[in-house]
């Protein structure tokens, strides 16, 4: 059995009242069972930050990561890489030094080198030093513990990583110190507003829960998450929470979007094939992303002047 610890809202820095968002619904999931079913998703009543409480003990974090899966699931597909690159170069047209926190084997960093960025570095919790695909330094360990030079980076990438950090506030403060005066942070994370958006909850999460219960009675494991729950996701961010945390760290949000770049591509491809149903579904997803209900949030943050 893995260990858990009681925590509190790191944004308010006190044991403020909490609202339970998911307890019984996730208690019997396999990834919660290794913690005795004790993990719960809660929301701080004061500031709205969502997080696990109890939360996994940092000493056991290494036991809940499948390194092969995480190292191979980096944002390394052409559509996303081009989308990220196009977004960051709107603010830093010719970055000279860039670091990706949670780089895996560095597929994206290698791609960025091919685009002409001369100095790239990576930070990775898992030791993938023998498998990195880019030419540059790899800093191995928890970002909370690693020391990196201040005022040195044009771009810091934090792509689907902040939800895994045990102290995201401290890491954002560290990133603010690492950025050059005109540098940017490109930040991506799952959209917790989608998980706790009531129509989505009723139409998707509740049916998944009943399917999970049915499979569990048959002695089978479920292949999906409920309420976006993973025991590696220690925090659940929406626009309000991430904007407030960035501001507290001395960073200003210049851009925020939940638009999925794939949907426009799917609309065009489907229309060319004459598949109006698929084009319509992609169109609905694109529209939801435009009003903040896309599955992933992408932010660009700069130093607050």
PDB file of C-alpha atoms in Angstrom:
ATOM      1  CA  UNK A   1       0.000   0.000   0.000  1.00  0.00           C
ATOM      2  CA  UNK A   2       1.382   3.398  -0.986  1.00  0.00           C
ATOM      3  CA  UNK A   3       1.440   6.278   1.472  1.00  0.00           C
ATOM      4  CA  UNK A   4      -0.744   9.397   1.509  1.00  0.00           C
ATOM      5  CA  UNK A   5      -0.404  12.687   3.356  1.00  0.00           C
ATOM      6  CA  UNK A   6      -2.995  15.291   4.340  1.00  0.00           C
ATOM      7  CA  UNK A   7      -2.426  18.591   2.586  1.00  0.00           C
ATOM      8  CA  UNK A   8      -4.004  22.039   2.222  1.00  0.00           C
ATOM      9  CA  UNK A   9      -4.534  24.654  -0.452  1.00  0.00           C
ATOM     10  CA  UNK A  10      -1.059  25.801  -1.536  1.00  0.00           C
ATOM     11  CA  UNK A  11      -2.545  28.959  -3.032  1.00  0.00           C
ATOM     12  CA  UNK A  12      -4.199  30.140   0.188  1.00  0.00           C
ATOM     13  CA  UNK A  13      -1.383  28.584   2.270  1.00  0.00           C
ATOM     14  CA  UNK A  14      -3.837  27.608   5.008  1.00  0.00           C
ATOM     15  CA  UNK A  15      -6.235  24.786   5.779  1.00  0.00           C
ATOM     16  CA  UNK A  16      -9.214  26.621   4.264  1.00  0.00           C
ATOM     17  CA  UNK A  17     -12.577  24.837   3.959  1.00  0.00           C
ATOM     18  CA  UNK A  18     -12.786  22.345   1.086  1.00  0.00           C
ATOM     19  CA  UNK A  19     -15.614  21.070  -1.065  1.00  0.00           C
ATOM     20  CA  UNK A  20     -15.374  17.391  -2.038  1.00  0.00           C
ATOM     21  CA  UNK A  21     -15.714  16.993  -5.816  1.00  0.00           C
ATOM     22  CA  UNK A  22     -14.969  13.284  -6.188  1.00  0.00           C
ATOM     23  CA  UNK A  23     -14.702  10.682  -3.441  1.00  0.00           C
ATOM     24  CA  UNK A  24     -16.991   7.653  -3.759  1.00  0.00           C
ATOM     25  CA  UNK A  25     -16.942   8.041  -7.532  1.00  0.00           C
ATOM     26  CA  UNK A  26     -13.184   7.350  -7.702  1.00  0.00           C
ATOM     27  CA  UNK A  27     -12.625   5.282  -4.552  1.00  0.00           C
ATOM     28  CA  UNK A  28     -12.740   1.872  -6.268  1.00  0.00           C
ATOM     29  CA  UNK A  29     -10.631   2.793  -9.302  1.00  0.00           C
ATOM     30  CA  UNK A  30      -7.466   0.634  -9.556  1.00  0.00           C
ATOM     31  CA  UNK A  31      -5.177   3.704  -9.443  1.00  0.00           C
ATOM     32  CA  UNK A  32      -6.837   4.712  -6.158  1.00  0.00           C
ATOM     33  CA  UNK A  33      -6.826   1.216  -4.690  1.00  0.00           C
ATOM     34  CA  UNK A  34      -3.015   1.279  -4.398  1.00  0.00           C
ATOM     35  CA  UNK A  35      -3.612   4.113  -1.910  1.00  0.00           C
ATOM     36  CA  UNK A  36      -6.364   2.243  -0.076  1.00  0.00           C
ATOM     37  CA  UNK A  37      -9.035   4.286  -1.911  1.00  0.00           C
ATOM     38  CA  UNK A  38      -8.117   7.345   0.172  1.00  0.00           C
ATOM     39  CA  UNK A  39      -7.422   9.857  -2.615  1.00  0.00           C
ATOM     40  CA  UNK A  40     -10.147  12.475  -3.129  1.00  0.00           C
ATOM     41  CA  UNK A  41     -10.486  15.454  -5.460  1.00  0.00           C
ATOM     42  CA  UNK A  42     -11.372  18.574  -3.482  1.00  0.00           C
ATOM     43  CA  UNK A  43     -11.842  22.262  -4.227  1.00  0.00           C
ATOM     44  CA  UNK A  44     -10.727  25.121  -2.010  1.00  0.00           C
ATOM     45  CA  UNK A  45     -13.848  27.089  -1.107  1.00  0.00           C
ATOM     46  CA  UNK A  46     -11.864  30.328  -0.897  1.00  0.00           C
ATOM     47  CA  UNK A  47      -9.899  30.363  -4.185  1.00  0.00           C
ATOM     48  CA  UNK A  48     -11.312  27.469  -6.249  1.00  0.00           C
ATOM     49  CA  UNK A  49      -8.066  25.494  -6.610  1.00  0.00           C
ATOM     50  CA  UNK A  50      -8.756  21.775  -7.158  1.00  0.00           C
ATOM     51  CA  UNK A  51      -6.342  19.135  -5.879  1.00  0.00           C
ATOM     52  CA  UNK A  52      -5.974  15.723  -4.272  1.00  0.00           C
ATOM     53  CA  UNK A  53      -6.404  15.606  -0.511  1.00  0.00           C
ATOM     54  CA  UNK A  54      -5.105  13.309   0.841  1.00  0.00           C
ATOM     55  CA  UNK A  55      -2.355  13.336  -1.779  1.00  0.00           C
ATOM     56  CA  UNK A  56       0.379  10.780  -2.598  1.00  0.00           C
ATOM     57  CA  UNK A  57       3.472  11.019  -0.444  1.00  0.00           C
ATOM     58  CA  UNK A  58       6.345  12.443  -2.534  1.00  0.00           C
ATOM     59  CA  UNK A  59       8.479   9.480  -1.430  1.00  0.00           C
ATOM     60  CA  UNK A  60       6.161   7.160  -3.385  1.00  0.00           C
ATOM     61  CA  UNK A  61       5.749   9.194  -6.581  1.00  0.00           C
ATOM     62  CA  UNK A  62       8.256   7.015  -8.410  1.00  0.00           C
ATOM     63  CA  UNK A  63       5.994   3.984  -7.869  1.00  0.00           C
ATOM     64  CA  UNK A  64       3.017   5.452  -9.738  1.00  0.00           C
ATOM     65  CA  UNK A  65       4.758   6.399 -12.967  1.00  0.00           C
ATOM     66  CA  UNK A  66       5.156   4.079 -15.923  1.00  0.00           C
ATOM     67  CA  UNK A  67       8.241   5.755 -17.324  1.00  0.00           C
ATOM     68  CA  UNK A  68       8.005   4.100 -20.747  1.00  0.00           C
ATOM     69  CA  UNK A  69       4.465   5.427 -21.197  1.00  0.00           C
ATOM     70  CA  UNK A  70       5.329   8.949 -20.044  1.00  0.00           C
ATOM     71  CA  UNK A  71       8.548   9.169 -22.033  1.00  0.00           C
ATOM     72  CA  UNK A  72       6.750   8.090 -25.201  1.00  0.00           C
ATOM     73  CA  UNK A  73       3.658  10.249 -24.683  1.00  0.00           C
ATOM     74  CA  UNK A  74       5.350  13.617 -25.105  1.00  0.00           C
ATOM     75  CA  UNK A  75       3.717  16.219 -27.319  1.00  0.00           C
ATOM     76  CA  UNK A  76       5.651  14.901 -30.296  1.00  0.00           C
ATOM     77  CA  UNK A  77       3.084  14.831 -33.093  1.00  0.00           C
ATOM     78  CA  UNK A  78       3.487  17.310 -35.966  1.00  0.00           C
ATOM     79  CA  UNK A  79       0.152  19.125 -35.507  1.00  0.00           C
ATOM     80  CA  UNK A  80       0.717  19.897 -31.829  1.00  0.00           C
ATOM     81  CA  UNK A  81       4.392  20.745 -32.257  1.00  0.00           C
ATOM     82  CA  UNK A  82       3.605  23.218 -35.028  1.00  0.00           C
ATOM     83  CA  UNK A  83       0.777  24.698 -32.926  1.00  0.00           C
ATOM     84  CA  UNK A  84       3.066  25.177 -29.915  1.00  0.00           C
ATOM     85  CA  UNK A  85       5.868  26.618 -32.044  1.00  0.00           C
ATOM     86  CA  UNK A  86       3.553  29.038 -33.834  1.00  0.00           C
ATOM     87  CA  UNK A  87       2.127  30.198 -30.480  1.00  0.00           C
ATOM     88  CA  UNK A  88       5.446  30.778 -28.712  1.00  0.00           C
ATOM     89  CA  UNK A  89       7.094  32.541 -31.690  1.00  0.00           C
ATOM     90  CA  UNK A  90       4.310  35.133 -31.672  1.00  0.00           C
ATOM     91  CA  UNK A  91       5.936  36.377 -28.461  1.00  0.00           C
ATOM     92  CA  UNK A  92       9.587  35.373 -29.001  1.00  0.00           C
ATOM     93  CA  UNK A  93      10.170  35.329 -32.776  1.00  0.00           C
ATOM     94  CA  UNK A  94      13.722  33.966 -32.603  1.00  0.00           C
ATOM     95  CA  UNK A  95      14.329  32.136 -29.304  1.00  0.00           C
ATOM     96  CA  UNK A  96      17.965  31.399 -28.568  1.00  0.00           C
ATOM     97  CA  UNK A  97      17.718  29.356 -25.391  1.00  0.00           C
ATOM     98  CA  UNK A  98      14.786  27.124 -24.458  1.00  0.00           C
ATOM     99  CA  UNK A  99      14.111  24.528 -21.771  1.00  0.00           C
ATOM    100  CA  UNK A 100      11.316  21.960 -21.555  1.00  0.00           C
ATOM    101  CA  UNK A 101      10.291  20.721 -18.111  1.00  0.00           C
ATOM    102  CA  UNK A 102       9.074  17.138 -18.396  1.00  0.00           C
ATOM    103  CA  UNK A 103      10.721  16.567 -21.776  1.00  0.00           C
ATOM    104  CA  UNK A 104      10.608  12.743 -21.814  1.00  0.00           C
ATOM    105  CA  UNK A 105      13.034  11.625 -24.491  1.00  0.00           C
ATOM    106  CA  UNK A 106      13.020  15.094 -26.035  1.00  0.00           C
ATOM    107  CA  UNK A 107      11.138  14.564 -29.302  1.00  0.00           C
ATOM    108  CA  UNK A 108       9.822  18.119 -29.235  1.00  0.00           C
ATOM    109  CA  UNK A 109      13.249  19.530 -28.358  1.00  0.00           C
ATOM    110  CA  UNK A 110      14.817  17.699 -31.305  1.00  0.00           C
ATOM    111  CA  UNK A 111      12.069  19.123 -33.560  1.00  0.00           C
ATOM    112  CA  UNK A 112      12.728  22.630 -32.228  1.00  0.00           C
ATOM    113  CA  UNK A 113      16.429  22.220 -32.968  1.00  0.00           C
ATOM    114  CA  UNK A 114      15.497  21.375 -36.554  1.00  0.00           C
ATOM    115  CA  UNK A 115      13.643  24.720 -36.614  1.00  0.00           C
ATOM    116  CA  UNK A 116      16.866  26.530 -35.792  1.00  0.00           C
ATOM    117  CA  UNK A 117      16.710  27.072 -32.021  1.00  0.00           C
ATOM    118  CA  UNK A 118      20.404  26.695 -31.105  1.00  0.00           C
ATOM    119  CA  UNK A 119      20.299  25.939 -27.374  1.00  0.00           C
ATOM    120  CA  UNK A 120      17.723  23.539 -25.946  1.00  0.00           C
ATOM    121  CA  UNK A 121      17.663  21.790 -22.574  1.00  0.00           C
ATOM    122  CA  UNK A 122      15.376  19.321 -20.854  1.00  0.00           C
ATOM    123  CA  UNK A 123      14.268  18.437 -17.338  1.00  0.00           C
ATOM    124  CA  UNK A 124      12.931  14.946 -16.676  1.00  0.00           C
ATOM    125  CA  UNK A 125      11.891  13.159 -13.503  1.00  0.00           C
ATOM    126  CA  UNK A 126      12.654   9.789 -15.102  1.00  0.00           C
ATOM    127  CA  UNK A 127      16.269   9.091 -16.048  1.00  0.00           C
ATOM    128  CA  UNK A 128      16.028   8.978 -19.835  1.00  0.00           C
ATOM    129  CA  UNK A 129      19.589  10.201 -20.384  1.00  0.00           C
ATOM    130  CA  UNK A 130      20.455   7.253 -22.631  1.00  0.00           C
ATOM    131  CA  UNK A 131      17.398   7.799 -24.840  1.00  0.00           C
ATOM    132  CA  UNK A 132      17.256  11.543 -25.456  1.00  0.00           C
ATOM    133  CA  UNK A 133      16.770  12.501 -29.088  1.00  0.00           C
ATOM    134  CA  UNK A 134      18.074  16.068 -28.942  1.00  0.00           C
ATOM    135  CA  UNK A 135      21.549  17.506 -28.634  1.00  0.00           C
ATOM    136  CA  UNK A 136      21.692  19.335 -25.328  1.00  0.00           C
ATOM    137  CA  UNK A 137      21.760  19.062 -21.520  1.00  0.00           C
ATOM    138  CA  UNK A 138      19.309  16.879 -19.584  1.00  0.00           C
ATOM    139  CA  UNK A 139      18.646  17.730 -15.934  1.00  0.00           C
ATOM    140  CA  UNK A 140      17.331  14.640 -14.117  1.00  0.00           C
ATOM    141  CA  UNK A 141      15.162  14.958 -11.007  1.00  0.00           C
ATOM    142  CA  UNK A 142      12.149  16.767  -9.571  1.00  0.00           C
ATOM    143  CA  UNK A 143      11.839  20.336 -10.814  1.00  0.00           C
ATOM    144  CA  UNK A 144      11.169  21.355  -7.209  1.00  0.00           C
ATOM    145  CA  UNK A 145      14.728  20.223  -6.323  1.00  0.00           C
ATOM    146  CA  UNK A 146      16.758  21.242  -9.403  1.00  0.00           C
ATOM    147  CA  UNK A 147      18.732  24.493  -9.499  1.00  0.00           C
ATOM    148  CA  UNK A 148      18.807  26.262 -12.885  1.00  0.00           C
ATOM    149  CA  UNK A 149      20.347  29.608 -13.920  1.00  0.00           C
ATOM    150  CA  UNK A 150      18.286  32.750 -13.455  1.00  0.00           C
ATOM    151  CA  UNK A 151      17.319  35.222 -16.227  1.00  0.00           C
ATOM    152  CA  UNK A 152      18.718  32.814 -18.837  1.00  0.00           C
ATOM    153  CA  UNK A 153      15.858  31.373 -20.924  1.00  0.00           C
ATOM    154  CA  UNK A 154      13.820  32.911 -23.744  1.00  0.00           C
ATOM    155  CA  UNK A 155      11.221  30.140 -23.492  1.00  0.00           C
ATOM    156  CA  UNK A 156      10.217  27.658 -20.786  1.00  0.00           C
ATOM    157  CA  UNK A 157       7.901  24.818 -21.832  1.00  0.00           C
ATOM    158  CA  UNK A 158       5.625  23.201 -19.246  1.00  0.00           C
ATOM    159  CA  UNK A 159       3.394  20.946 -21.336  1.00  0.00           C
ATOM    160  CA  UNK A 160       1.030  18.631 -19.448  1.00  0.00           C
ATOM    161  CA  UNK A 161       3.342  18.656 -16.442  1.00  0.00           C
ATOM    162  CA  UNK A 162       2.047  21.201 -13.912  1.00  0.00           C
ATOM    163  CA  UNK A 163      -0.750  18.856 -12.791  1.00  0.00           C
ATOM    164  CA  UNK A 164       1.928  16.325 -11.776  1.00  0.00           C
ATOM    165  CA  UNK A 165       3.982  18.693  -9.609  1.00  0.00           C
ATOM    166  CA  UNK A 166       3.831  18.427  -5.842  1.00  0.00           C
ATOM    167  CA  UNK A 167       4.389  22.188  -5.485  1.00  0.00           C
ATOM    168  CA  UNK A 168       3.383  23.960  -8.728  1.00  0.00           C
ATOM    169  CA  UNK A 169       3.440  27.378  -7.058  1.00  0.00           C
ATOM    170  CA  UNK A 170       7.122  27.011  -6.120  1.00  0.00           C
ATOM    171  CA  UNK A 171       7.970  25.754  -9.613  1.00  0.00           C
ATOM    172  CA  UNK A 172       6.248  28.740 -11.258  1.00  0.00           C
ATOM    173  CA  UNK A 173       8.219  31.108  -9.013  1.00  0.00           C
ATOM    174  CA  UNK A 174      11.397  29.309 -10.076  1.00  0.00           C
ATOM    175  CA  UNK A 175      10.389  29.591 -13.749  1.00  0.00           C
ATOM    176  CA  UNK A 176       9.763  33.318 -13.350  1.00  0.00           C
ATOM    177  CA  UNK A 177      13.347  33.687 -12.098  1.00  0.00           C
ATOM    178  CA  UNK A 178      14.690  31.568 -14.977  1.00  0.00           C
ATOM    179  CA  UNK A 179      13.053  33.698 -17.698  1.00  0.00           C
ATOM    180  CA  UNK A 180      14.807  36.565 -19.426  1.00  0.00           C
ATOM    181  CA  UNK A 181      12.949  39.904 -19.150  1.00  0.00           C
ATOM    182  CA  UNK A 182      11.190  39.326 -22.497  1.00  0.00           C
ATOM    183  CA  UNK A 183      10.896  35.546 -22.093  1.00  0.00           C
ATOM    184  CA  UNK A 184       7.705  33.469 -22.114  1.00  0.00           C
ATOM    185  CA  UNK A 185       6.293  30.419 -20.408  1.00  0.00           C
ATOM    186  CA  UNK A 186       4.214  28.117 -22.622  1.00  0.00           C
ATOM    187  CA  UNK A 187       1.942  26.146 -20.324  1.00  0.00           C
ATOM    188  CA  UNK A 188      -0.508  23.346 -21.141  1.00  0.00           C
ATOM    189  CA  UNK A 189      -2.695  21.278 -18.791  1.00  0.00           C
ATOM    190  CA  UNK A 190      -6.001  19.355 -18.778  1.00  0.00           C
ATOM    191  CA  UNK A 191      -9.065  21.545 -18.442  1.00  0.00           C
ATOM    192  CA  UNK A 192     -10.715  20.677 -15.137  1.00  0.00           C
ATOM    193  CA  UNK A 193     -13.719  22.823 -16.066  1.00  0.00           C
ATOM    194  CA  UNK A 194     -14.573  20.112 -18.569  1.00  0.00           C
ATOM    195  CA  UNK A 195     -14.436  17.350 -15.943  1.00  0.00           C
ATOM    196  CA  UNK A 196     -16.721  19.219 -13.571  1.00  0.00           C
ATOM    197  CA  UNK A 197     -18.953  20.864 -16.189  1.00  0.00           C
ATOM    198  CA  UNK A 198     -22.380  19.459 -15.233  1.00  0.00           C
ATOM    199  CA  UNK A 199     -23.710  18.468 -18.689  1.00  0.00           C
ATOM    200  CA  UNK A 200     -20.406  16.717 -19.441  1.00  0.00           C
ATOM    201  CA  UNK A 201     -20.488  15.056 -16.021  1.00  0.00           C
ATOM    202  CA  UNK A 202     -24.002  13.720 -16.535  1.00  0.00           C
ATOM    203  CA  UNK A 203     -23.479  12.576 -20.127  1.00  0.00           C
ATOM    204  CA  UNK A 204     -19.964  11.149 -19.815  1.00  0.00           C
ATOM    205  CA  UNK A 205     -18.728  10.688 -16.250  1.00  0.00           C
ATOM    206  CA  UNK A 206     -21.835   9.080 -14.734  1.00  0.00           C
ATOM    207  CA  UNK A 207     -22.186   6.443 -17.519  1.00  0.00           C
ATOM    208  CA  UNK A 208     -18.471   5.693 -17.168  1.00  0.00           C
ATOM    209  CA  UNK A 209     -18.956   5.204 -13.436  1.00  0.00           C
ATOM    210  CA  UNK A 210     -21.752   2.676 -13.912  1.00  0.00           C
ATOM    211  CA  UNK A 211     -19.719   0.848 -16.553  1.00  0.00           C
ATOM    212  CA  UNK A 212     -16.784   0.775 -14.155  1.00  0.00           C
ATOM    213  CA  UNK A 213     -18.954  -0.708 -11.395  1.00  0.00           C
ATOM    214  CA  UNK A 214     -20.305  -3.340 -13.786  1.00  0.00           C
ATOM    215  CA  UNK A 215     -16.828  -4.373 -14.953  1.00  0.00           C
ATOM    216  CA  UNK A 216     -15.521  -4.364 -11.397  1.00  0.00           C
ATOM    217  CA  UNK A 217     -18.193  -6.881 -10.335  1.00  0.00           C
ATOM    218  CA  UNK A 218     -16.990  -9.138 -13.159  1.00  0.00           C
ATOM    219  CA  UNK A 219     -13.425  -8.909 -11.916  1.00  0.00           C
ATOM    220  CA  UNK A 220     -12.297  -6.761 -14.844  1.00  0.00           C
ATOM    221  CA  UNK A 221     -10.295  -3.523 -14.941  1.00  0.00           C
ATOM    222  CA  UNK A 222     -11.553  -0.371 -16.625  1.00  0.00           C
ATOM    223  CA  UNK A 223      -9.496   1.270 -19.341  1.00  0.00           C
ATOM    224  CA  UNK A 224     -10.656   4.830 -18.695  1.00  0.00           C
ATOM    225  CA  UNK A 225     -10.534   7.468 -15.984  1.00  0.00           C
ATOM    226  CA  UNK A 226     -13.498   8.938 -14.127  1.00  0.00           C
ATOM    227  CA  UNK A 227     -13.706  12.678 -13.422  1.00  0.00           C
ATOM    228  CA  UNK A 228     -10.334  13.000 -15.141  1.00  0.00           C
ATOM    229  CA  UNK A 229      -8.807  11.206 -12.151  1.00  0.00           C
ATOM    230  CA  UNK A 230      -5.286   9.832 -12.284  1.00  0.00           C
ATOM    231  CA  UNK A 231      -3.233   9.279  -9.167  1.00  0.00           C
ATOM    232  CA  UNK A 232      -0.363  11.152 -10.861  1.00  0.00           C
ATOM    233  CA  UNK A 233      -2.522  14.277 -11.262  1.00  0.00           C
ATOM    234  CA  UNK A 234      -2.068  16.083  -7.968  1.00  0.00           C
ATOM    235  CA  UNK A 235      -3.812  19.283  -9.155  1.00  0.00           C
ATOM    236  CA  UNK A 236      -6.763  20.107 -11.425  1.00  0.00           C
ATOM    237  CA  UNK A 237      -6.574  23.520 -13.086  1.00  0.00           C
ATOM    238  CA  UNK A 238      -9.138  25.671 -14.833  1.00  0.00           C
ATOM    239  CA  UNK A 239      -8.646  29.168 -16.237  1.00  0.00           C
ATOM    240  CA  UNK A 240      -9.393  30.916 -12.959  1.00  0.00           C
ATOM    241  CA  UNK A 241      -7.012  28.794 -10.888  1.00  0.00           C
ATOM    242  CA  UNK A 242      -4.078  28.857 -13.312  1.00  0.00           C
ATOM    243  CA  UNK A 243      -4.390  32.616 -13.891  1.00  0.00           C
ATOM    244  CA  UNK A 244      -4.357  33.271 -10.146  1.00  0.00           C
ATOM    245  CA  UNK A 245      -1.397  30.960  -9.523  1.00  0.00           C
ATOM    246  CA  UNK A 246       0.611  32.510 -12.359  1.00  0.00           C
ATOM    247  CA  UNK A 247      -0.165  35.976 -11.032  1.00  0.00           C
ATOM    248  CA  UNK A 248       0.947  34.963  -7.533  1.00  0.00           C
ATOM    249  CA  UNK A 249       4.240  33.786  -9.056  1.00  0.00           C
ATOM    250  CA  UNK A 250       4.777  37.155 -10.769  1.00  0.00           C
ATOM    251  CA  UNK A 251       3.664  36.051 -14.235  1.00  0.00           C
ATOM    252  CA  UNK A 252       1.029  37.650 -16.471  1.00  0.00           C
ATOM    253  CA  UNK A 253      -1.222  35.647 -18.812  1.00  0.00           C
ATOM    254  CA  UNK A 254      -0.942  37.065 -22.345  1.00  0.00           C
ATOM    255  CA  UNK A 255      -2.897  34.298 -24.068  1.00  0.00           C
ATOM    256  CA  UNK A 256      -5.349  31.583 -22.981  1.00  0.00           C
ATOM    257  CA  UNK A 257      -7.119  29.061 -25.173  1.00  0.00           C
ATOM    258  CA  UNK A 258      -8.753  25.633 -25.015  1.00  0.00           C
ATOM    259  CA  UNK A 259      -8.970  25.286 -28.800  1.00  0.00           C
ATOM    260  CA  UNK A 260      -7.725  21.928 -30.096  1.00  0.00           C
ATOM    261  CA  UNK A 261      -5.727  22.404 -33.342  1.00  0.00           C
ATOM    262  CA  UNK A 262      -6.853  18.972 -34.513  1.00  0.00           C
ATOM    263  CA  UNK A 263     -10.485  19.965 -34.857  1.00  0.00           C
ATOM    264  CA  UNK A 264      -9.954  22.445 -37.689  1.00  0.00           C
ATOM    265  CA  UNK A 265      -7.865  19.817 -39.430  1.00  0.00           C
ATOM    266  CA  UNK A 266     -10.603  17.204 -38.930  1.00  0.00           C
ATOM    267  CA  UNK A 267     -13.281  19.562 -40.289  1.00  0.00           C
ATOM    268  CA  UNK A 268     -11.328  20.130 -43.510  1.00  0.00           C
ATOM    269  CA  UNK A 269     -10.427  16.495 -44.003  1.00  0.00           C
ATOM    270  CA  UNK A 270     -13.961  15.290 -43.294  1.00  0.00           C
ATOM    271  CA  UNK A 271     -15.516  17.772 -45.708  1.00  0.00           C
ATOM    272  CA  UNK A 272     -13.099  16.675 -48.436  1.00  0.00           C
ATOM    273  CA  UNK A 273     -14.212  13.081 -47.862  1.00  0.00           C
ATOM    274  CA  UNK A 274     -17.859  14.116 -47.837  1.00  0.00           C
ATOM    275  CA  UNK A 275     -18.275  12.906 -44.257  1.00  0.00           C
ATOM    276  CA  UNK A 276     -20.640  15.545 -42.898  1.00  0.00           C
ATOM    277  CA  UNK A 277     -21.261  13.771 -39.577  1.00  0.00           C
ATOM    278  CA  UNK A 278     -17.565  13.664 -38.691  1.00  0.00           C
ATOM    279  CA  UNK A 279     -17.155  17.269 -39.836  1.00  0.00           C
ATOM    280  CA  UNK A 280     -20.122  18.271 -37.659  1.00  0.00           C
ATOM    281  CA  UNK A 281     -18.682  16.562 -34.566  1.00  0.00           C
ATOM    282  CA  UNK A 282     -15.313  18.252 -35.134  1.00  0.00           C
ATOM    283  CA  UNK A 283     -17.156  21.565 -35.590  1.00  0.00           C
ATOM    284  CA  UNK A 284     -18.973  21.148 -32.267  1.00  0.00           C
ATOM    285  CA  UNK A 285     -15.693  20.316 -30.522  1.00  0.00           C
ATOM    286  CA  UNK A 286     -14.075  23.374 -32.081  1.00  0.00           C
ATOM    287  CA  UNK A 287     -16.964  25.563 -30.907  1.00  0.00           C
ATOM    288  CA  UNK A 288     -16.716  24.163 -27.361  1.00  0.00           C
ATOM    289  CA  UNK A 289     -12.984  24.865 -27.367  1.00  0.00           C
ATOM    290  CA  UNK A 290     -13.650  28.443 -28.433  1.00  0.00           C
ATOM    291  CA  UNK A 291     -15.850  29.027 -25.340  1.00  0.00           C
ATOM    292  CA  UNK A 292     -13.401  27.439 -22.895  1.00  0.00           C
ATOM    293  CA  UNK A 293     -14.670  23.853 -22.832  1.00  0.00           C
ATOM    294  CA  UNK A 294     -11.920  22.190 -24.828  1.00  0.00           C
ATOM    295  CA  UNK A 295     -10.057  19.297 -23.156  1.00  0.00           C
ATOM    296  CA  UNK A 296      -6.703  21.099 -22.827  1.00  0.00           C
ATOM    297  CA  UNK A 297      -5.773  24.630 -21.743  1.00  0.00           C
ATOM    298  CA  UNK A 298      -2.867  26.444 -23.390  1.00  0.00           C
ATOM    299  CA  UNK A 299      -1.482  29.623 -21.806  1.00  0.00           C
ATOM    300  CA  UNK A 300       1.335  31.998 -22.627  1.00  0.00           C
ATOM    301  CA  UNK A 301       2.682  33.879 -19.620  1.00  0.00           C
ATOM    302  CA  UNK A 302       5.290  36.632 -19.437  1.00  0.00           C
ATOM    303  CA  UNK A 303       7.051  38.477 -16.653  1.00  0.00           C
ATOM    304  CA  UNK A 304       4.755  41.010 -15.031  1.00  0.00           C
ATOM    305  CA  UNK A 305       6.214  44.482 -15.611  1.00  0.00           C
TER     306      UNK A 305
END
